[in-house]
Coordinates of C-alpha atoms and ligand atoms in Angstrom, one line a residue:
M237 CA -35.8 34.8 55.3
C238 CA -39.2 33.2 55.9
G239 CA -41.8 33.7 53.2
I240 CA -45.6 33.5 53.2
V241 CA -48.0 32.7 50.4
G242 CA -51.7 32.3 50.4
Y243 CA -54.4 31.7 47.8
I244 CA -58.2 31.7 47.7
G245 CA -60.0 31.5 44.4
S246 CA -61.0 29.1 41.7
K247 CA -57.5 27.8 40.7
E248 CA -55.8 24.8 42.3
A249 CA -54.3 26.2 45.4
Q250 CA -51.4 23.7 45.6
G251 CA -50.0 24.8 42.3
V252 CA -50.4 28.5 43.0
L253 CA -48.8 28.1 46.4
L254 CA -45.8 26.0 45.1
G255 CA -45.3 28.6 42.4
G256 CA -45.3 31.4 45.0
L257 CA -42.9 29.5 47.3
R258 CA -40.5 29.0 44.4
R259 CA -40.5 32.7 43.8
L260 CA -39.6 33.2 47.5
E261 CA -36.8 30.7 47.5
Y262 CA -34.2 33.5 46.9
R263 CA -35.0 34.9 50.3
G264 CA -33.2 31.9 52.0
Y265 CA -34.9 29.1 53.8
D266 CA -34.4 25.6 55.1
S267 CA -37.8 24.0 55.0
S268 CA -41.2 24.6 53.5
G269 CA -44.9 23.6 53.7
I270 CA -48.4 24.1 52.5
V271 CA -51.9 23.3 53.6
T272 CA -55.0 23.4 51.5
L273 CA -58.6 22.9 52.5
G274 CA -61.2 20.9 50.7
D275 CA -63.3 17.8 51.8
R276 CA -60.4 17.4 54.2
S277 CA -57.3 19.4 54.9
T278 CA -54.0 18.4 53.3
L279 CA -50.9 19.5 55.2
L280 CA -47.6 18.8 53.5
R281 CA -44.2 19.9 54.9
A282 CA -40.6 19.1 54.0
K283 CA -37.1 19.9 55.2
G284 CA -34.8 21.3 52.5
K285 CA -35.7 22.7 49.2
V286 CA -39.1 23.4 47.8
A287 CA -38.4 20.6 45.3
E288 CA -38.7 18.2 48.3
L289 CA -42.2 19.6 49.1
E290 CA -43.1 19.4 45.4
A291 CA -42.4 15.7 45.4
K292 CA -44.9 15.3 48.3
V293 CA -47.5 17.4 46.5
T294 CA -47.2 15.2 43.5
E295 CA -48.1 12.2 45.6
N296 CA -50.9 14.1 47.4
K297 CA -52.6 16.1 44.7
T298 CA -55.8 18.0 45.6
I299 CA -58.1 20.3 43.7
D300 CA -58.7 22.6 46.7
G301 CA -59.2 26.3 46.0
V302 CA -57.8 27.7 49.3
G303 CA -54.5 27.3 51.1
I304 CA -51.5 28.9 52.8
G305 CA -47.8 28.1 52.4
H306 CA -44.4 29.0 53.9
T307 CA -40.7 28.9 53.5
R308 CA -39.0 28.8 56.9
W309 CA -35.6 30.1 57.9
A310 CA -34.9 28.5 61.3
T311 CA -34.8 30.7 64.4
H312 CA -36.6 28.7 67.1
G313 CA -35.8 25.1 66.6
V314 CA -33.7 23.2 64.0
P315 CA -34.7 23.0 60.3
S316 CA -37.0 19.9 60.3
E317 CA -40.4 18.8 59.1
E318 CA -42.0 19.2 62.6
N319 CA -40.8 22.8 62.9
A320 CA -41.8 23.7 59.3
H321 CA -45.0 25.8 58.9
P322 CA -48.0 25.6 58.6
H323 CA -48.6 24.8 62.3
K324 CA -51.9 23.3 63.4
S325 CA -53.9 23.7 66.5
G326 CA -57.5 22.4 66.6
D327 CA -59.2 23.6 63.5
I328 CA -56.7 26.3 62.6
Y329 CA -53.5 26.4 60.5
L330 CA -51.0 29.2 60.8
V331 CA -47.9 30.4 58.9
H332 CA -45.8 33.1 60.5
N333 CA -42.8 35.3 59.7
G334 CA -41.1 37.1 62.6
I335 CA -40.6 36.2 66.2
I336 CA -43.1 35.9 69.1
E337 CA -40.9 37.1 71.9
N338 CA -43.2 36.2 74.8
Y339 CA -43.8 32.6 73.5
K340 CA -42.4 30.9 76.6
E341 CA -44.8 32.7 78.9
L342 CA -47.7 32.1 76.6
K343 CA -46.8 28.4 76.3
K344 CA -47.1 28.0 80.0
E345 CA -50.7 29.1 79.9
L346 CA -51.7 26.8 77.0
K347 CA -51.8 23.6 78.9
D348 CA -54.4 21.9 76.6
H349 CA -52.3 22.0 73.6
E350 CA -49.8 19.2 73.0
F351 CA -46.8 20.9 71.4
V352 CA -45.0 18.9 68.7
S353 CA -42.5 21.6 67.6
Q354 CA -39.9 23.8 69.2
T355 CA -41.3 26.9 67.4
D356 CA -42.7 30.1 68.7
T357 CA -45.2 29.9 65.8
E358 CA -46.9 26.8 67.2
V359 CA -47.5 28.7 70.4
L360 CA -49.3 31.5 68.5
A361 CA -51.4 28.8 66.7
A362 CA -52.4 27.3 70.0
L363 CA -53.2 30.7 71.4
I364 CA -55.5 31.6 68.5
N365 CA -57.1 28.2 68.8
S366 CA -57.7 28.6 72.6
L367 CA -59.7 31.8 71.8
Y368 CA -61.6 30.3 68.9
D369 CA -64.8 28.8 70.3
N370 CA -68.0 28.2 68.4
E371 CA -69.3 31.7 69.0
T372 CA -66.2 33.4 67.7
S373 CA -65.1 34.2 64.2
L374 CA -61.6 33.4 63.0
E375 CA -60.8 37.1 62.6
S376 CA -62.0 37.8 66.1
A377 CA -59.9 35.0 67.6
V378 CA -56.8 36.2 65.7
T379 CA -57.4 39.8 66.9
Q380 CA -57.7 38.8 70.5
A381 CA -54.6 36.6 70.3
L382 CA -52.5 39.3 68.7
Q383 CA -53.3 41.7 71.6
L384 CA -51.5 39.2 73.9
V385 CA -48.4 38.9 71.7
D386 CA -45.1 40.7 72.0
G387 CA -42.8 40.5 69.0
T388 CA -43.0 40.8 65.2
Y389 CA -45.3 39.0 62.9
G390 CA -46.7 38.6 59.4
I391 CA -49.3 35.8 59.6
A392 CA -51.8 34.0 57.5
V393 CA -54.4 31.8 59.2
L394 CA -56.9 29.3 57.9
S395 CA -59.7 27.4 59.6
T396 CA -61.4 24.3 58.5
R397 CA -64.6 25.8 60.1
E398 CA -64.5 28.9 57.8
P399 CA -62.7 27.7 54.6
E400 CA -64.1 30.7 52.7
K401 CA -61.5 33.1 54.2
I402 CA -57.9 33.6 55.0
V403 CA -57.1 36.0 57.9
V404 CA -53.8 37.9 57.7
A405 CA -52.2 40.4 59.9
R406 CA -48.9 42.2 60.3
S407 CA -46.7 43.9 62.8
G408 CA -43.1 44.4 61.7
S409 CA -43.0 41.8 59.0
P410 CA -44.4 42.6 55.5
L411 CA -47.6 41.2 54.0
I412 CA -49.0 42.1 50.6
I413 CA -52.5 41.1 49.4
G414 CA -52.9 40.8 45.7
V415 CA -56.5 41.4 44.7
G416 CA -57.6 39.7 41.4
K417 CA -60.9 39.1 39.8
D418 CA -62.6 36.4 41.9
E419 CA -59.3 35.5 43.6
T420 CA -57.0 36.8 46.3
V421 CA -53.3 36.0 46.5
I422 CA -51.2 36.7 49.6
A423 CA -47.5 37.0 49.9
S424 CA -44.8 38.4 52.1
D425 CA -42.9 39.6 49.0
A426 CA -44.3 41.2 45.8
S427 CA -42.3 38.8 43.6
A428 CA -44.7 36.0 44.5
L429 CA -47.7 38.1 43.2
I430 CA -46.2 38.9 39.8
G431 CA -48.3 37.3 37.0
H432 CA -51.4 36.9 39.2
T433 CA -52.4 40.5 39.6
E434 CA -51.1 44.1 39.4
N435 CA -53.3 45.3 42.2
A436 CA -52.0 45.0 45.7
I437 CA -52.8 46.2 49.2
Y438 CA -49.7 46.6 51.3
L439 CA -50.7 45.9 54.9
N440 CA -49.5 48.3 57.6
D441 CA -48.5 47.4 61.1
G442 CA -51.5 46.8 63.3
E443 CA -53.8 45.9 60.5
I444 CA -55.8 42.6 60.1
A445 CA -57.4 41.6 56.8
V446 CA -60.1 39.0 56.1
C447 CA -59.4 37.8 52.5
R448 CA -62.0 36.1 50.5
A449 CA -62.0 35.2 46.8
G450 CA -61.6 38.7 45.2
S451 CA -62.5 40.8 48.2
V452 CA -60.6 42.1 51.3
D453 CA -62.0 43.6 54.5
L454 CA -59.5 45.5 56.6
T455 CA -59.6 46.4 60.3
D456 CA -57.3 47.6 63.0
L457 CA -56.5 45.6 66.2
S458 CA -59.6 47.1 67.8
S459 CA -61.7 45.7 65.0
Q460 CA -62.4 49.2 63.6
P461 CA -62.9 49.0 59.8
L462 CA -60.2 50.7 57.7
S463 CA -60.3 51.5 54.0
A464 CA -57.7 49.7 51.9
K465 CA -55.5 51.5 49.5
V466 CA -54.9 49.5 46.3
E467 CA -51.6 50.1 44.7
K468 CA -49.9 48.9 41.4
I469 CA -47.1 46.4 41.6
E470 CA -44.3 47.7 39.3
A471 CA -42.1 44.7 38.5
D472 CA -42.7 42.4 35.6
M473 CA -42.0 38.7 35.0
S474 CA -38.7 39.3 33.1
A475 CA -37.2 41.1 36.1
I476 CA -37.5 37.9 38.2
Q477 CA -36.2 35.4 35.5
K478 CA -32.6 34.5 34.8
Q479 CA -33.0 35.4 31.1
G480 CA -30.4 32.9 29.9
Y481 CA -27.8 33.4 32.6
D482 CA -26.7 30.4 34.7
H483 CA -27.4 32.4 37.9
F484 CA -29.3 35.4 39.0
L485 CA -26.1 36.7 40.5
L486 CA -24.4 36.8 37.1
K487 CA -27.5 38.3 35.5
E488 CA -27.6 41.0 38.2
I489 CA -23.8 41.8 37.8
M490 CA -24.2 42.0 34.0
E491 CA -27.3 44.2 34.0
Q492 CA -25.7 46.9 36.0
P493 CA -25.3 49.3 33.1
T494 CA -29.1 49.3 32.6
T495 CA -30.1 49.2 36.3
L496 CA -27.7 52.1 37.0
Q497 CA -29.1 54.0 34.1
S498 CA -32.5 53.6 35.8
T499 CA -31.1 55.0 39.0
L500 CA -29.7 58.1 37.2
N501 CA -32.5 58.7 34.7
G502 CA -33.9 62.2 35.1
R503 CA -31.7 62.8 38.1
V504 CA -28.4 63.7 36.5
D505 CA -28.1 66.2 33.6
P506 CA -24.5 66.9 32.5
K507 CA -25.8 69.4 29.9
E508 CA -27.4 71.6 32.5
N509 CA -24.6 70.6 35.0
R510 CA -27.3 69.6 37.5
A511 CA -28.0 66.5 39.6
M512 CA -31.2 66.3 41.6
L513 CA -33.3 63.7 43.4
G514 CA -37.0 64.2 43.5
G515 CA -38.8 62.9 46.5
L516 CA -36.6 64.2 49.2
N517 CA -39.5 66.4 50.4
M518 CA -37.1 69.1 51.4
T519 CA -36.9 72.7 50.3
Q520 CA -33.7 74.3 49.2
A521 CA -33.6 76.2 52.4
E522 CA -33.9 73.0 54.4
L523 CA -31.2 71.4 52.4
R524 CA -28.9 74.4 53.0
Q525 CA -29.4 74.0 56.7
I526 CA -28.0 70.4 56.8
E527 CA -24.7 70.3 58.7
H528 CA -24.5 66.6 59.5
V529 CA -25.5 63.4 57.7
V530 CA -25.7 60.0 59.3
I531 CA -25.9 57.0 56.9
I532 CA -27.3 53.8 58.3
G533 CA -27.4 50.3 56.8
C534 CA -26.3 46.7 57.1
G535 CA -23.9 44.6 55.1
T536 CA -23.5 45.8 51.5
A537 CA -25.8 48.7 52.1
Y538 CA -23.5 49.8 55.0
Y539 CA -20.5 49.6 52.7
A540 CA -22.3 51.6 50.0
G541 CA -23.0 54.2 52.6
M542 CA -19.3 54.2 53.7
L543 CA -18.1 54.8 50.1
A544 CA -20.7 57.5 49.6
S545 CA -19.6 59.2 52.8
Y546 CA -16.2 59.9 51.3
Y547 CA -18.0 61.5 48.3
L548 CA -20.3 63.6 50.5
E549 CA -17.3 64.9 52.5
Q550 CA -15.5 65.8 49.3
L551 CA -18.6 67.4 47.7
V552 CA -20.0 69.5 50.6
D553 CA -17.7 71.9 52.4
G554 CA -17.9 71.6 56.1
L555 CA -20.4 68.7 56.2
T556 CA -19.7 66.0 58.8
V557 CA -20.7 62.5 57.9
D558 CA -21.0 59.3 60.1
V559 CA -21.8 55.9 58.8
E560 CA -23.4 53.4 61.2
I561 CA -24.1 49.7 61.2
A562 CA -27.8 49.5 62.1
S563 CA -27.5 46.6 64.5
E564 CA -25.0 48.5 66.5
L565 CA -26.5 52.0 66.4
R566 CA -29.9 50.8 67.5
Y567 CA -28.6 49.9 71.0
R568 CA -26.2 52.8 71.5
S569 CA -26.8 56.0 73.4
F570 CA -26.0 57.9 70.2
H571 CA -26.3 61.6 69.8
L572 CA -27.2 63.4 66.5
P573 CA -26.0 67.0 66.2
K574 CA -28.6 69.6 65.3
N575 CA -29.3 70.0 61.6
S576 CA -28.8 66.3 60.9
V577 CA -30.5 64.2 58.3
A578 CA -30.4 60.4 58.3
L579 CA -29.9 58.4 55.1
I580 CA -31.5 55.0 55.6
V581 CA -30.0 52.6 53.0
S582 CA -31.6 49.2 52.3
Q583 CA -32.1 47.1 49.2
S584 CA -35.0 45.2 50.6
G585 CA -36.4 48.0 52.7
E586 CA -37.3 45.4 55.3
T587 CA -34.1 44.9 57.3
A588 CA -35.2 44.7 60.9
D589 CA -32.2 46.5 62.4
T590 CA -32.3 49.3 59.8
L591 CA -36.0 49.7 60.4
A592 CA -35.5 49.9 64.1
C593 CA -32.9 52.8 63.6
L594 CA -35.3 54.6 61.3
R595 CA -38.1 54.5 63.9
E596 CA -35.8 55.7 66.7
I597 CA -34.4 58.5 64.6
K598 CA -37.9 59.6 63.5
R599 CA -39.0 59.5 67.2
R600 CA -36.2 62.1 67.9
G601 CA -37.6 64.4 65.2
V602 CA -34.7 64.0 62.8
K603 CA -35.4 64.0 59.1
T604 CA -35.1 60.5 57.5
L605 CA -34.4 59.9 53.8
G606 CA -34.6 56.5 52.3
V607 CA -32.2 55.1 49.7
I608 CA -34.3 52.0 48.9
N609 CA -34.6 49.5 46.1
A610 CA -37.8 47.5 46.9
V611 CA -40.8 49.6 46.0
G612 CA -43.6 49.6 48.6
S613 CA -41.3 48.1 51.3
T614 CA -41.7 49.0 55.0
I615 CA -38.7 51.4 55.2
A616 CA -39.8 53.1 52.0
R617 CA -43.2 53.7 53.4
E618 CA -42.0 55.0 56.8
V619 CA -39.2 57.5 55.8
D620 CA -40.0 61.2 55.6
G621 CA -38.7 61.3 52.0
G622 CA -36.0 59.7 49.8
V623 CA -35.5 57.9 46.7
Y624 CA -36.0 54.5 45.1
V625 CA -32.8 53.4 43.4
H626 CA -34.8 51.5 40.7
A627 CA -32.3 48.7 40.3
G628 CA -35.2 46.2 39.9
P629 CA -35.8 43.0 41.9
E630 CA -32.5 41.7 43.3
I631 CA -33.0 38.0 43.6
S632 CA -29.5 36.7 44.4
V633 CA -28.8 36.8 48.1
A634 CA -25.4 38.5 47.4
S635 CA -26.2 42.2 46.7
T636 CA -24.4 43.6 43.6
K637 CA -26.5 46.0 41.5
A638 CA -28.1 47.5 44.5
F639 CA -24.6 48.5 45.8
T640 CA -23.8 50.3 42.6
S641 CA -27.1 52.1 42.5
Q642 CA -27.0 53.0 46.2
V643 CA -23.6 54.6 45.8
A644 CA -24.8 56.5 42.7
A645 CA -28.0 57.7 44.4
M646 CA -26.1 59.0 47.5
T647 CA -23.6 60.7 45.3
V648 CA -26.4 62.5 43.5
F649 CA -27.6 63.5 46.9
G650 CA -24.2 64.9 47.7
V651 CA -24.1 67.0 44.5
Q652 CA -27.6 68.2 45.2
L653 CA -26.6 69.2 48.7
A654 CA -23.5 71.0 47.5
Q655 CA -25.6 72.8 44.9
A656 CA -28.1 74.0 47.5
K657 CA -25.2 75.2 49.6
G658 CA -23.9 77.3 46.7
A659 CA -21.0 75.2 45.4
G660 CA -19.6 76.4 42.1
V661 CA -20.3 74.8 38.7
Q662 CA -16.7 73.7 38.3
E663 CA -16.5 72.0 41.6
L664 CA -19.5 69.7 40.8
N665 CA -18.9 69.3 37.1
Q666 CA -16.5 66.4 37.6
Y667 CA -19.0 64.4 39.7
I668 CA -21.9 65.1 37.5
N669 CA -20.0 64.0 34.4
E670 CA -18.6 60.9 36.0
L671 CA -22.1 59.9 37.2
A672 CA -23.5 60.3 33.7
D673 CA -20.6 58.3 32.2
L674 CA -20.7 55.5 34.9
P675 CA -23.2 53.1 33.2
D676 CA -21.2 53.1 29.9
E677 CA -17.9 52.7 31.8
I678 CA -19.3 49.7 33.7
E679 CA -20.6 48.2 30.5
K680 CA -17.2 48.5 28.9
V681 CA -15.4 47.0 31.8
L682 CA -17.8 44.1 32.1
A683 CA -17.5 43.3 28.4
A684 CA -13.7 43.6 28.4
H685 CA -12.9 41.6 31.6
R686 CA -15.6 38.9 32.1
D687 CA -13.5 36.1 30.4
E688 CA -10.3 37.3 31.9
I689 CA -11.8 37.3 35.5
K690 CA -13.1 33.8 35.0
E691 CA -9.5 32.6 34.3
V692 CA -8.1 34.7 37.2
A693 CA -10.7 33.2 39.6
A694 CA -9.7 29.7 38.6
K695 CA -6.2 30.4 40.0
Y696 CA -7.5 31.4 43.4
T697 CA -10.3 28.9 44.2
K698 CA -7.9 26.7 46.1
Y699 CA -7.2 29.2 48.9
D700 CA -9.1 29.2 52.2
H701 CA -8.3 32.8 53.2
A702 CA -8.1 36.2 51.5
L703 CA -7.3 39.8 52.4
F704 CA -8.8 42.7 50.5
L705 CA -6.9 45.9 50.7
G706 CA -7.6 49.5 49.6
R707 CA -6.9 53.0 50.7
D708 CA -9.3 56.0 50.9
T709 CA -12.4 55.3 48.7
L710 CA -10.9 52.0 47.8
Y711 CA -11.1 50.9 51.5
P712 CA -15.0 50.6 51.6
A713 CA -14.7 48.9 48.2
A714 CA -12.2 46.4 49.7
L715 CA -14.6 45.7 52.5
E716 CA -17.4 45.1 50.0
G717 CA -15.1 42.9 47.9
A718 CA -14.3 40.7 50.9
L719 CA -18.0 40.4 51.9
K720 CA -19.0 39.3 48.4
L721 CA -16.3 36.7 48.2
K722 CA -16.9 35.3 51.7
E723 CA -20.7 35.0 51.4
I724 CA -20.7 33.1 48.2
S725 CA -17.4 31.2 48.0
Y726 CA -17.1 30.5 51.8
I727 CA -13.5 31.6 51.6
Q728 CA -12.7 33.5 54.8
A729 CA -12.1 37.0 53.5
E730 CA -11.4 40.3 55.4
G731 CA -11.1 43.8 54.1
Y732 CA -8.5 46.2 55.5
A733 CA -7.4 49.7 54.9
G734 CA -4.0 49.4 53.2
G735 CA -2.4 51.6 55.9
E736 CA -3.5 49.1 58.6
L737 CA -1.4 46.2 57.2
K738 CA 1.6 46.8 59.5
H739 CA -0.7 47.1 62.5
G740 CA -1.6 43.4 62.5
P741 CA -2.8 41.7 59.3
L742 CA 0.7 41.4 57.8
A743 CA 1.2 38.6 60.2
L744 CA -1.3 36.5 58.3
I745 CA 0.5 36.5 54.9
D746 CA 1.5 32.9 54.0
D747 CA 0.7 30.3 51.3
R748 CA -2.8 29.7 52.6
F749 CA -3.7 33.3 51.8
F750 CA -4.2 35.4 48.7
E751 CA -4.6 39.1 48.7
V752 CA -6.7 41.4 46.5
M753 CA -5.3 44.9 46.3
L754 CA -7.3 47.7 44.8
L755 CA -4.9 50.4 43.4
Q756 CA -6.0 53.7 41.9
D757 CA -3.7 55.9 39.9
N758 CA -4.0 59.0 42.1
W759 CA -2.2 60.7 44.8
L760 CA -2.2 57.6 47.0
F761 CA -0.8 55.3 44.3
D762 CA 2.7 55.2 45.7
K763 CA 1.4 54.4 49.2
G764 CA -0.6 51.5 47.8
V765 CA 2.5 50.3 45.9
S766 CA 4.4 50.3 49.3
N767 CA 1.7 48.2 50.8
L768 CA 2.0 45.8 47.9
A769 CA 5.8 45.6 48.3
E770 CA 5.3 44.7 52.0
V771 CA 3.0 41.8 51.0
N772 CA 5.2 40.7 48.1
A773 CA 8.3 40.6 50.4
R774 CA 6.5 38.1 52.6
G775 CA 5.6 35.8 49.7
G776 CA 2.1 37.0 49.2
H777 CA -0.1 35.9 46.3
V778 CA -1.5 39.3 45.2
V779 CA -4.2 40.1 42.6
V780 CA -4.0 43.8 41.8
I781 CA -7.1 45.4 40.4
T782 CA -6.2 48.8 39.1
N783 CA -6.9 51.6 36.6
S784 CA -3.2 52.3 36.3
T785 CA -1.0 51.6 33.4
K786 CA 2.2 52.1 35.5
Q787 CA 4.7 49.3 36.2
I788 CA 3.4 47.1 39.1
D789 CA 4.9 44.0 40.6
A790 CA 2.3 41.4 41.5
E791 CA 1.4 37.8 40.9
T792 CA -1.7 38.8 38.9
I793 CA -2.7 42.2 37.6
V794 CA -6.1 43.2 36.2
R795 CA -5.8 46.5 34.4
V796 CA -9.1 48.4 33.9
D797 CA -9.3 51.1 31.3
T798 CA -11.7 53.8 32.4
K799 CA -11.9 57.6 32.0
L800 CA -13.4 58.0 35.5
D801 CA -11.5 59.2 38.5
A802 CA -13.7 59.8 41.6
L803 CA -15.9 56.8 40.8
V804 CA -13.1 54.4 40.0
P805 CA -14.0 52.3 43.2
V806 CA -17.4 51.6 41.8
V807 CA -15.9 50.3 38.5
L808 CA -13.2 48.2 40.3
N809 CA -15.9 46.8 42.5
V810 CA -17.6 45.3 39.4
I811 CA -14.5 43.3 38.8
Q812 CA -14.6 42.1 42.4
Q813 CA -18.2 41.0 41.9
L814 CA -17.2 38.9 38.8
F815 CA -14.2 37.5 40.7
A816 CA -16.4 36.4 43.7
Y817 CA -18.9 34.9 41.3
Y818 CA -16.5 32.8 39.3
V819 CA -14.6 31.6 42.4
A820 CA -17.9 30.5 44.0
V821 CA -19.0 28.7 40.8
A822 CA -15.6 27.0 40.5
R823 CA -16.0 25.8 44.1
G824 CA -19.4 24.3 43.2
N825 CA -21.4 26.5 45.5
D826 CA -25.0 27.5 45.4
V827 CA -24.2 31.1 44.4
D828 CA -27.7 32.5 44.4
Q829 CA -28.7 31.0 47.8
P830 CA -25.5 30.7 49.9
R831 CA -25.8 28.5 52.9
N832 CA -27.2 30.0 56.1
L833 CA -28.0 33.3 54.5
A834 CA -31.3 35.1 53.8
K835 CA -32.0 37.8 51.3
S836 CA -34.1 39.9 53.5
V837 CA -33.1 39.9 57.2
T838 CA -36.5 40.7 58.8
V839 CA -35.6 39.5 62.3
E840 CA -32.7 40.5 64.6
Ligands
M6R1183 O1 -31.9 44.7 52.2 P1 -30.7 45.4 52.8 O2 -30.0 46.2 51.9 O3 -31.1 46.2 54.0 O4 -29.8 44.2 53.3 C1 -28.6 44.5 54.1 C2 -27.8 43.3 54.1 O5 -28.5 42.2 54.7 C3 -27.3 42.8 52.7 O6 -26.6 43.8 52.1 C4 -26.3 41.6 52.9 O7 -25.2 42.0 53.5 C5 -26.0 41.0 51.5 N1 -26.1 39.6 51.6 C6 -24.7 41.3 51.0 O8 -24.4 40.8 49.8

């Protein structure tokens, strides 16, 4: 979604800001803009890609050392140059992530400002300006304005009257301040800071910072000084580059053996027959007490939770597990039984609905554990305990390696819980060994099937509809396969439990559809084969993805050789990722930044 960058120092701000905005492109956006201050202010904005903005910068080069920039993902008002940030009011310029909920009421009061956009952000700019008289500092005007605002924001504000500072603030939308020698770089996402500095201050909600070249002063909303904690940014440049791949998505699919190994390092030990996550902040006695687990996430994180829920149920005798879509749960009158813990699953750690659930669950005094990828993210900072999955920056909007790592981390949690509750060595042995073998198995499958899947995908690019089917643990995998295909290929794709076919979706089978059926060689194999027969009998075009060597009747069969059993869905899912990727590429789509989508959904 929207992205913020800011720079103050001795470099040319335009170049630094454009570089930062390019790093933020992956988040999804539809317009961008920058303003820099020198002898005069230079405001440049463009609809579309950052390349459009870059062309304007080339025609309007400055050597200014201070500026702010933004990529906008439209919420209030269409994507257009007028609605793009920065917004100007009087002497100030503002970029904003989030939503000002009471902007209509505030707008009515701001009669002196002639509004030129449809955005809530311009209202905030006008509000700050209305409080910014000759006696008032920029930070004081910002502080007063924010006390009148309802909603969420991460903001950066510049004033032509005080060009030696950038004022930033946050409430519900991330902001990070990179502190370098004689320069300060601001971003809403750590990826824009990489290469500038390793030292960063992660702003907390309710904090305001005055950033000067190489120094930062922090206060709360009552202007009380706060001390800033400087932390290290972990990612390096290579993690945010394509490294020879055509797309980040393919890179992220192919690097799963390595990223998954990072998830499991030090956490799974087959020799000692142990699996353990540090960082839960729970004693063995507390773990033993857990009777109910609720897993919460959105999109792929939700499907990862759903798959993991099957494993938790299998691993821990008597444990009850619910999996919830965050945007639904947050508005329900839900009840959590006593001795519950909540697993909060998020790649970005910034998803607004997931964050809202976390806060509500904490308010109820229930223990929250994060399963998070982005280090230093808001959810990671607010949970009571939990783990980073260490999959590294995921740049492509479609989530792939995070899913695999999330499932693995939650499965380790299941083993740990079972161990704490006294499960026998034999019972857990299979899961521990499979987790340890999973990176190699995925590597083998990726190497063996990449070219084959490219060819298979070519046969199915012409369809406009798809059904993904699976039973038991393959059901959440089917849901995830459908999500991956629809978001990057724009083929309408739905996932169903195989047993549900006769209850409705069978009516859809015709020549406009193809079906992806996940089949595992286990006790449900014959049931799956019956579902397959039902589809074949109606002229279906079925792609079976299976670990079985048995006779199967289908238009296309992808046979995966793996020694795994419980974790077969994770392996078959990797095939689905490749399939979605190659279909999307064949259809000529922007696979890394699919239309209308954002990487990090920081507003409702
Ligand atoms: O950052 P999160 O894991 O909280 O994001 C959740 C979803 O927005 C995300 O998984 C989304 O569904 C992806 N585009 C799926 O590929």
